[in-house]
Amino acid sequence: AATAFLTRMANERLRILEDVEKDIAVVLQCAGNIVLELSKDKHNASFLDRQLVQFQTSISRVENELGAQIRYLTQVATGQPHEGSTYSTRKDCQMSLNRAEYAKVKLGELGRTCEAMLEQQQQQQI
């Protein structure tokens, strides 16, 4: 029973990470759409607004889920009783945390860049 519960928990965490991966793809797609639309002589403001809202919603979900995953992994990694037997697991966990934090930072930078481009483009239209 305990093994089945742990398996369900692990599968749920993997499903959440797959959803995060899909959200990252949406973020990148929206950013590409925004840049492409801004490169046109005449752009569709309502399309840009929809893409920006979708971008912001997805980036927020990614940040929240990655933060939750990082908190969970931190709790799990620090709760182990035998440090010697968990070194490789802790190292893997730390590397995963580093990668997740890096992705979070890069997605934040991408979001700020897109927002700045949109603001600049909107100011040029005025």
CSV table of N, CA and C in Angstrom, one decimal:
chain,number,residue,atom,x,y,z
A,1,ALA,N,0.8,-1.2,0.0
A,1,ALA,CA,0.0,0.0,0.0
A,1,ALA,C,0.9,1.3,0.0
A,2,ALA,N,1.9,1.2,0.8
A,2,ALA,CA,2.8,2.4,0.9
A,2,ALA,C,3.6,2.6,-0.5
A,3,THR,N,4.0,1.5,-1.1
A,3,THR,CA,4.7,1.5,-2.3
A,3,THR,C,3.7,2.1,-3.4
A,4,ALA,N,2.5,1.7,-3.4
A,4,ALA,CA,1.5,2.2,-4.4
A,4,ALA,C,1.3,3.7,-4.2
A,5,PHE,N,1.2,4.1,-3.0
A,5,PHE,CA,1.0,5.5,-2.7
A,5,PHE,C,2.2,6.3,-3.2
A,6,LEU,N,3.4,5.8,-2.9
A,6,LEU,CA,4.6,6.5,-3.4
A,6,LEU,C,4.7,6.6,-4.9
A,7,THR,N,4.3,5.5,-5.5
A,7,THR,CA,4.3,5.5,-7.0
A,7,THR,C,3.3,6.5,-7.5
A,8,ARG,N,2.1,6.5,-6.9
A,8,ARG,CA,1.1,7.5,-7.4
A,8,ARG,C,1.6,9.0,-7.2
A,9,MET,N,2.3,9.2,-6.1
A,9,MET,CA,2.9,10.5,-5.8
A,9,MET,C,3.9,10.9,-6.8
A,10,ALA,N,4.8,9.9,-7.1
A,10,ALA,CA,5.9,10.1,-8.1
A,10,ALA,C,5.3,10.4,-9.5
A,11,ASN,N,4.2,9.6,-9.8
A,11,ASN,CA,3.6,9.8,-11.1
A,11,ASN,C,2.9,11.2,-11.2
A,12,GLU,N,2.3,11.6,-10.1
A,12,GLU,CA,1.7,12.9,-10.1
A,12,GLU,C,2.7,14.0,-10.3
A,13,ARG,N,3.9,13.9,-9.6
A,13,ARG,CA,4.9,14.9,-9.8
A,13,ARG,C,5.4,14.9,-11.2
A,14,LEU,N,5.6,13.8,-11.8
A,14,LEU,CA,6.0,13.7,-13.2
A,14,LEU,C,5.0,14.3,-14.1
A,15,ARG,N,3.7,14.1,-13.9
A,15,ARG,CA,2.6,14.7,-14.7
A,15,ARG,C,2.7,16.2,-14.6
A,16,ILE,N,2.9,16.7,-13.3
A,16,ILE,CA,3.0,18.2,-13.1
A,16,ILE,C,4.2,18.7,-13.9
A,17,LEU,N,5.3,18.0,-13.9
A,17,LEU,CA,6.5,18.5,-14.6
A,17,LEU,C,6.3,18.4,-16.1
A,18,GLU,N,5.5,17.5,-16.6
A,18,GLU,CA,5.1,17.4,-18.0
A,18,GLU,C,4.3,18.6,-18.4
A,19,ASP,N,3.4,19.0,-17.5
A,19,ASP,CA,2.5,20.2,-17.7
A,19,ASP,C,3.4,21.5,-17.7
A,20,VAL,N,4.4,21.5,-16.8
A,20,VAL,CA,5.3,22.7,-16.8
A,20,VAL,C,6.0,22.7,-18.1
A,21,GLU,N,6.5,21.6,-18.6
A,21,GLU,CA,7.2,21.6,-19.9
A,21,GLU,C,6.3,22.1,-21.0
A,22,LYS,N,5.0,21.7,-21.0
A,22,LYS,CA,4.0,22.2,-22.0
A,22,LYS,C,3.8,23.7,-21.9
A,23,ASP,N,3.8,24.2,-20.6
A,23,ASP,CA,3.7,25.6,-20.4
A,23,ASP,C,4.9,26.4,-20.9
A,24,ILE,N,6.1,25.8,-20.7
A,24,ILE,CA,7.3,26.4,-21.3
A,24,ILE,C,7.2,26.5,-22.8
A,25,ALA,N,6.7,25.5,-23.4
A,25,ALA,CA,6.5,25.5,-24.9
A,25,ALA,C,5.5,26.6,-25.3
A,26,VAL,N,4.4,26.8,-24.5
A,26,VAL,CA,3.5,27.9,-24.8
A,26,VAL,C,4.2,29.2,-24.6
A,27,VAL,N,5.0,29.4,-23.6
A,27,VAL,CA,5.7,30.6,-23.3
A,27,VAL,C,6.6,31.0,-24.5
A,28,LEU,N,7.3,30.0,-25.0
A,28,LEU,CA,8.2,30.2,-26.1
A,28,LEU,C,7.4,30.5,-27.4
A,29,GLN,N,6.3,29.8,-27.6
A,29,GLN,CA,5.5,30.0,-28.8
A,29,GLN,C,4.9,31.4,-28.7
A,30,CYS,N,4.4,31.9,-27.6
A,30,CYS,CA,3.8,33.2,-27.5
A,30,CYS,C,4.9,34.3,-27.7
A,31,ALA,N,6.0,34.1,-27.1
A,31,ALA,CA,7.1,35.0,-27.3
A,31,ALA,C,7.5,35.1,-28.8
A,32,GLY,N,7.5,34.0,-29.5
A,32,GLY,CA,7.8,34.0,-30.9
A,32,GLY,C,6.7,34.7,-31.7
A,33,ASN,N,5.5,34.5,-31.3
A,33,ASN,CA,4.4,35.1,-32.0
A,33,ASN,C,4.4,36.6,-31.8
A,34,ILE,N,4.7,37.0,-30.6
A,34,ILE,CA,4.8,38.5,-30.2
A,34,ILE,C,5.9,39.1,-31.0
A,35,VAL,N,7.1,38.5,-31.0
A,35,VAL,CA,8.2,39.1,-31.8
A,35,VAL,C,7.9,39.2,-33.3
A,36,LEU,N,7.3,38.1,-33.8
A,36,LEU,CA,6.9,38.1,-35.2
A,36,LEU,C,5.9,39.2,-35.5
A,37,GLU,N,4.9,39.3,-34.7
A,37,GLU,CA,3.9,40.3,-34.9
A,37,GLU,C,4.5,41.7,-34.8
A,38,LEU,N,5.4,41.9,-33.9
A,38,LEU,CA,6.0,43.3,-33.7
A,38,LEU,C,6.9,43.6,-34.9
A,39,SER,N,7.4,42.6,-35.6
A,39,SER,CA,8.3,42.9,-36.7
A,39,SER,C,7.5,43.3,-37.9
A,40,LYS,N,6.2,43.2,-37.9
A,40,LYS,CA,5.4,43.6,-39.0
A,40,LYS,C,5.2,45.1,-39.0
A,41,ASP,N,5.0,45.7,-40.2
A,41,ASP,CA,4.7,47.2,-40.3
A,41,ASP,C,3.5,47.5,-39.5
A,42,LYS,N,2.4,46.8,-39.7
A,42,LYS,CA,1.2,47.0,-39.0
A,42,LYS,C,0.9,45.8,-38.2
A,43,HIS,N,0.7,45.9,-36.9
A,43,HIS,CA,0.4,44.8,-36.1
A,43,HIS,C,-1.0,44.8,-35.5
A,44,ASN,N,-1.4,43.7,-35.2
A,44,ASN,CA,-2.7,43.5,-34.6
A,44,ASN,C,-2.7,43.6,-33.1
A,45,ALA,N,-3.2,44.7,-32.5
A,45,ALA,CA,-3.0,45.0,-31.1
A,45,ALA,C,-3.8,43.9,-30.3
A,46,SER,N,-5.0,43.5,-30.7
A,46,SER,CA,-5.7,42.5,-29.9
A,46,SER,C,-5.0,41.2,-29.9
A,47,PHE,N,-4.4,40.8,-31.0
A,47,PHE,CA,-3.6,39.6,-31.1
A,47,PHE,C,-2.4,39.7,-30.1
A,48,LEU,N,-1.7,40.8,-30.1
A,48,LEU,CA,-0.6,41.0,-29.2
A,48,LEU,C,-1.1,40.9,-27.8
A,49,ASP,N,-2.2,41.6,-27.5
A,49,ASP,CA,-2.7,41.5,-26.1
A,49,ASP,C,-3.1,40.1,-25.7
A,50,ARG,N,-3.7,39.3,-26.6
A,50,ARG,CA,-4.0,37.9,-26.2
A,50,ARG,C,-2.8,37.1,-26.0
A,51,GLN,N,-1.8,37.3,-26.9
A,51,GLN,CA,-0.5,36.6,-26.7
A,51,GLN,C,0.2,36.9,-25.4
A,52,LEU,N,0.1,38.2,-25.1
A,52,LEU,CA,0.8,38.7,-23.9
A,52,LEU,C,0.1,38.1,-22.6
A,53,VAL,N,-1.2,38.1,-22.6
A,53,VAL,CA,-1.9,37.5,-21.5
A,53,VAL,C,-1.6,36.0,-21.4
A,54,GLN,N,-1.6,35.3,-22.5
A,54,GLN,CA,-1.3,33.9,-22.5
A,54,GLN,C,0.1,33.7,-22.0
A,55,PHE,N,1.0,34.5,-22.5
A,55,PHE,CA,2.5,34.4,-22.1
A,55,PHE,C,2.6,34.6,-20.6
A,56,GLN,N,1.9,35.7,-20.0
A,56,GLN,CA,2.0,36.0,-18.6
A,56,GLN,C,1.4,34.9,-17.8
A,57,THR,N,0.3,34.4,-18.2
A,57,THR,CA,-0.4,33.3,-17.5
A,57,THR,C,0.5,32.0,-17.4
A,58,SER,N,1.0,31.7,-18.6
A,58,SER,CA,1.9,30.5,-18.6
A,58,SER,C,3.1,30.7,-17.8
A,59,ILE,N,3.8,31.8,-17.9
A,59,ILE,CA,5.0,32.0,-17.2
A,59,ILE,C,4.8,32.0,-15.7
A,60,SER,N,3.6,32.5,-15.3
A,60,SER,CA,3.3,32.5,-13.9
A,60,SER,C,3.1,31.0,-13.4
A,61,ARG,N,2.4,30.2,-14.2
A,61,ARG,CA,2.2,28.8,-13.8
A,61,ARG,C,3.6,28.1,-13.7
A,62,VAL,N,4.5,28.4,-14.7
A,62,VAL,CA,5.8,27.8,-14.7
A,62,VAL,C,6.5,28.1,-13.4
A,63,GLU,N,6.5,29.4,-13.1
A,63,GLU,CA,7.3,29.9,-11.9
A,63,GLU,C,6.7,29.3,-10.7
A,64,ASN,N,5.3,29.2,-10.6
A,64,ASN,CA,4.7,28.7,-9.4
A,64,ASN,C,5.0,27.2,-9.2
A,65,GLU,N,4.9,26.4,-10.3
A,65,GLU,CA,5.1,25.0,-10.2
A,65,GLU,C,6.6,24.7,-10.0
A,66,LEU,N,7.5,25.4,-10.7
A,66,LEU,CA,8.9,25.1,-10.4
A,66,LEU,C,9.2,25.5,-9.0
A,67,GLY,N,8.7,26.5,-8.5
A,67,GLY,CA,8.9,26.9,-7.1
A,67,GLY,C,8.4,25.8,-6.1
A,68,ALA,N,7.2,25.3,-6.4
A,68,ALA,CA,6.7,24.2,-5.6
A,68,ALA,C,7.5,22.9,-5.7
A,69,GLN,N,8.0,22.6,-6.9
A,69,GLN,CA,8.9,21.5,-7.1
A,69,GLN,C,10.2,21.6,-6.3
A,70,ILE,N,10.8,22.8,-6.4
A,70,ILE,CA,12.0,23.1,-5.7
A,70,ILE,C,11.8,23.0,-4.2
A,71,ARG,N,10.7,23.6,-3.7
A,71,ARG,CA,10.4,23.4,-2.2
A,71,ARG,C,10.3,22.0,-1.8
A,72,TYR,N,9.6,21.2,-2.6
A,72,TYR,CA,9.4,19.8,-2.3
A,72,TYR,C,10.7,19.0,-2.3
A,73,LEU,N,11.5,19.2,-3.4
A,73,LEU,CA,12.8,18.6,-3.5
A,73,LEU,C,13.7,19.0,-2.3
A,74,THR,N,13.6,20.2,-1.9
A,74,THR,CA,14.5,20.7,-0.8
A,74,THR,C,14.1,19.9,0.5
A,75,GLN,N,12.8,19.8,0.7
A,75,GLN,CA,12.3,19.1,1.9
A,75,GLN,C,12.7,17.6,1.9
A,76,VAL,N,12.5,17.0,0.7
A,76,VAL,CA,12.8,15.6,0.6
A,76,VAL,C,14.3,15.3,0.8
A,77,ALA,N,15.1,16.2,0.1
A,77,ALA,CA,16.6,16.0,0.2
A,77,ALA,C,17.1,16.2,1.6
A,78,THR,N,16.6,17.2,2.3
A,78,THR,CA,17.1,17.5,3.7
A,78,THR,C,16.5,16.5,4.7
A,79,GLY,N,15.4,15.8,4.4
A,79,GLY,CA,14.8,14.9,5.4
A,79,GLY,C,15.4,13.5,5.4
A,80,GLN,N,16.4,13.3,4.7
A,80,GLN,CA,17.0,11.9,4.6
A,80,GLN,C,17.9,11.6,5.9
A,81,PRO,N,17.7,10.5,6.5
A,81,PRO,CA,18.5,10.2,7.7
A,81,PRO,C,19.9,9.8,7.5
A,82,HIS,N,20.3,9.2,6.4
A,82,HIS,CA,21.7,8.7,6.2
A,82,HIS,C,22.3,9.5,5.1
A,83,GLU,N,23.1,10.5,5.4
A,83,GLU,CA,23.7,11.3,4.4
A,83,GLU,C,24.6,10.6,3.4
A,84,GLY,N,25.3,9.6,3.9
A,84,GLY,CA,26.3,8.9,3.1
A,84,GLY,C,25.5,8.1,2.0
A,85,SER,N,24.4,7.6,2.3
A,85,SER,CA,23.7,6.7,1.3
A,85,SER,C,22.9,7.6,0.4
A,86,THR,N,22.7,8.9,0.6
A,86,THR,CA,21.9,9.7,-0.2
A,86,THR,C,22.7,10.8,-1.0
A,87,TYR,N,24.0,10.6,-0.9
A,87,TYR,CA,24.8,11.7,-1.6
A,87,TYR,C,24.5,11.9,-3.0
A,88,SER,N,24.4,10.8,-3.8
A,88,SER,CA,24.2,10.9,-5.2
A,88,SER,C,22.8,11.5,-5.5
A,89,THR,N,21.8,11.0,-4.7
A,89,THR,CA,20.5,11.6,-4.8
A,89,THR,C,20.4,13.0,-4.5
A,90,ARG,N,21.1,13.4,-3.4
A,90,ARG,CA,21.1,14.9,-3.1
A,90,ARG,C,21.8,15.7,-4.1
A,91,LYS,N,22.9,15.1,-4.7
A,91,LYS,CA,23.6,15.8,-5.8
A,91,LYS,C,22.7,16.0,-7.0
A,92,ASP,N,22.0,14.9,-7.4
A,92,ASP,CA,21.1,15.0,-8.5
A,92,ASP,C,20.0,16.0,-8.2
A,93,CYS,N,19.5,16.0,-7.0
A,93,CYS,CA,18.5,16.9,-6.6
A,93,CYS,C,19.0,18.4,-6.7
A,94,GLN,N,20.2,18.6,-6.2
A,94,GLN,CA,20.8,20.0,-6.3
A,94,GLN,C,21.0,20.4,-7.8
A,95,MET,N,21.4,19.5,-8.6
A,95,MET,CA,21.6,19.8,-10.0
A,95,MET,C,20.2,20.1,-10.6
A,96,SER,N,19.2,19.4,-10.3
A,96,SER,CA,17.9,19.6,-10.8
A,96,SER,C,17.4,21.0,-10.3
A,97,LEU,N,17.6,21.3,-9.1
A,97,LEU,CA,17.2,22.6,-8.5
A,97,LEU,C,17.9,23.7,-9.3
A,98,ASN,N,19.2,23.5,-9.5
A,98,ASN,CA,20.0,24.5,-10.3
A,98,ASN,C,19.4,24.7,-11.7
A,99,ARG,N,19.1,23.6,-12.3
A,99,ARG,CA,18.5,23.7,-13.7
A,99,ARG,C,17.2,24.4,-13.7
A,100,ALA,N,16.4,24.0,-12.7
A,100,ALA,CA,15.0,24.6,-12.6
A,100,ALA,C,15.1,26.1,-12.3
A,101,GLU,N,16.0,26.5,-11.4
A,101,GLU,CA,16.2,27.9,-11.1
A,101,GLU,C,16.8,28.7,-12.3
A,102,TYR,N,17.7,28.1,-13.1
A,102,TYR,CA,18.2,28.7,-14.3
A,102,TYR,C,17.1,28.9,-15.3
A,103,ALA,N,16.2,27.9,-15.5
A,103,ALA,CA,15.1,28.0,-16.4
A,103,ALA,C,14.1,29.1,-15.9
A,104,LYS,N,13.9,29.2,-14.6
A,104,LYS,CA,13.0,30.2,-14.1
A,104,LYS,C,13.6,31.6,-14.4
A,105,VAL,N,14.9,31.8,-14.2
A,105,VAL,CA,15.6,33.1,-14.4
A,105,VAL,C,15.5,33.4,-15.9
A,106,LYS,N,15.8,32.5,-16.8
A,106,LYS,CA,15.8,32.7,-18.2
A,106,LYS,C,14.4,33.0,-18.7
A,107,LEU,N,13.4,32.3,-18.2
A,107,LEU,CA,12.0,32.6,-18.6
A,107,LEU,C,11.6,34.0,-18.1
A,108,GLY,N,12.0,34.4,-16.9
A,108,GLY,CA,11.7,35.7,-16.4
A,108,GLY,C,12.4,36.8,-17.3
A,109,GLU,N,13.6,36.6,-17.7
A,109,GLU,CA,14.3,37.5,-18.6
A,109,GLU,C,13.5,37.6,-20.0
A,110,LEU,N,13.1,36.5,-20.5
A,110,LEU,CA,12.4,36.4,-21.7
A,110,LEU,C,11.1,37.2,-21.6
A,111,GLY,N,10.4,37.0,-20.5
A,111,GLY,CA,9.2,37.8,-20.2
A,111,GLY,C,9.4,39.3,-20.2
A,112,ARG,N,10.4,39.7,-19.5
A,112,ARG,CA,10.7,41.1,-19.4
A,112,ARG,C,11.1,41.7,-20.7
A,113,THR,N,11.8,40.9,-21.5
A,113,THR,CA,12.2,41.4,-22.9
A,113,THR,C,10.9,41.6,-23.8
A,114,CYS,N,10.1,40.6,-23.7
A,114,CYS,CA,8.8,40.7,-24.5
A,114,CYS,C,8.0,41.9,-24.1
A,115,GLU,N,7.8,42.0,-22.8
A,115,GLU,CA,7.0,43.1,-22.2
A,115,GLU,C,7.6,44.5,-22.6
A,116,ALA,N,9.0,44.6,-22.6
A,116,ALA,CA,9.6,45.8,-23.0
A,116,ALA,C,9.4,46.1,-24.5
A,117,MET,N,9.5,45.1,-25.3
A,117,MET,CA,9.3,45.2,-26.7
A,117,MET,C,7.8,45.7,-27.0
A,118,LEU,N,6.9,45.1,-26.3
A,118,LEU,CA,5.5,45.5,-26.5
A,118,LEU,C,5.3,46.9,-26.0
A,119,GLU,N,5.8,47.3,-24.9
A,119,GLU,CA,5.7,48.7,-24.4
A,119,GLU,C,6.3,49.7,-25.4
A,120,GLN,N,7.5,49.3,-25.9
A,120,GLN,CA,8.2,50.2,-26.9
A,120,GLN,C,7.3,50.3,-28.2
A,121,GLN,N,6.8,49.2,-28.6
A,121,GLN,CA,5.9,49.2,-29.8
A,121,GLN,C,4.7,50.0,-29.6
A,122,GLN,N,4.1,49.9,-28.4
A,122,GLN,CA,2.8,50.6,-28.2
A,122,GLN,C,3.1,52.1,-28.1
A,123,GLN,N,4.3,52.5,-27.5
A,123,GLN,CA,4.6,53.9,-27.4
A,123,GLN,C,4.9,54.5,-28.8
A,124,GLN,N,5.4,53.7,-29.7
A,124,GLN,CA,5.6,54.1,-31.1
A,124,GLN,C,4.3,54.3,-31.8
A,125,GLN,N,3.3,53.6,-31.5
A,125,GLN,CA,2.0,53.7,-32.1
A,125,GLN,C,1.3,55.0,-31.7
A,126,ILE,N,1.6,55.5,-30.5
A,126,ILE,CA,0.9,56.7,-30.0
A,126,ILE,C,1.3,58.0,-30.7
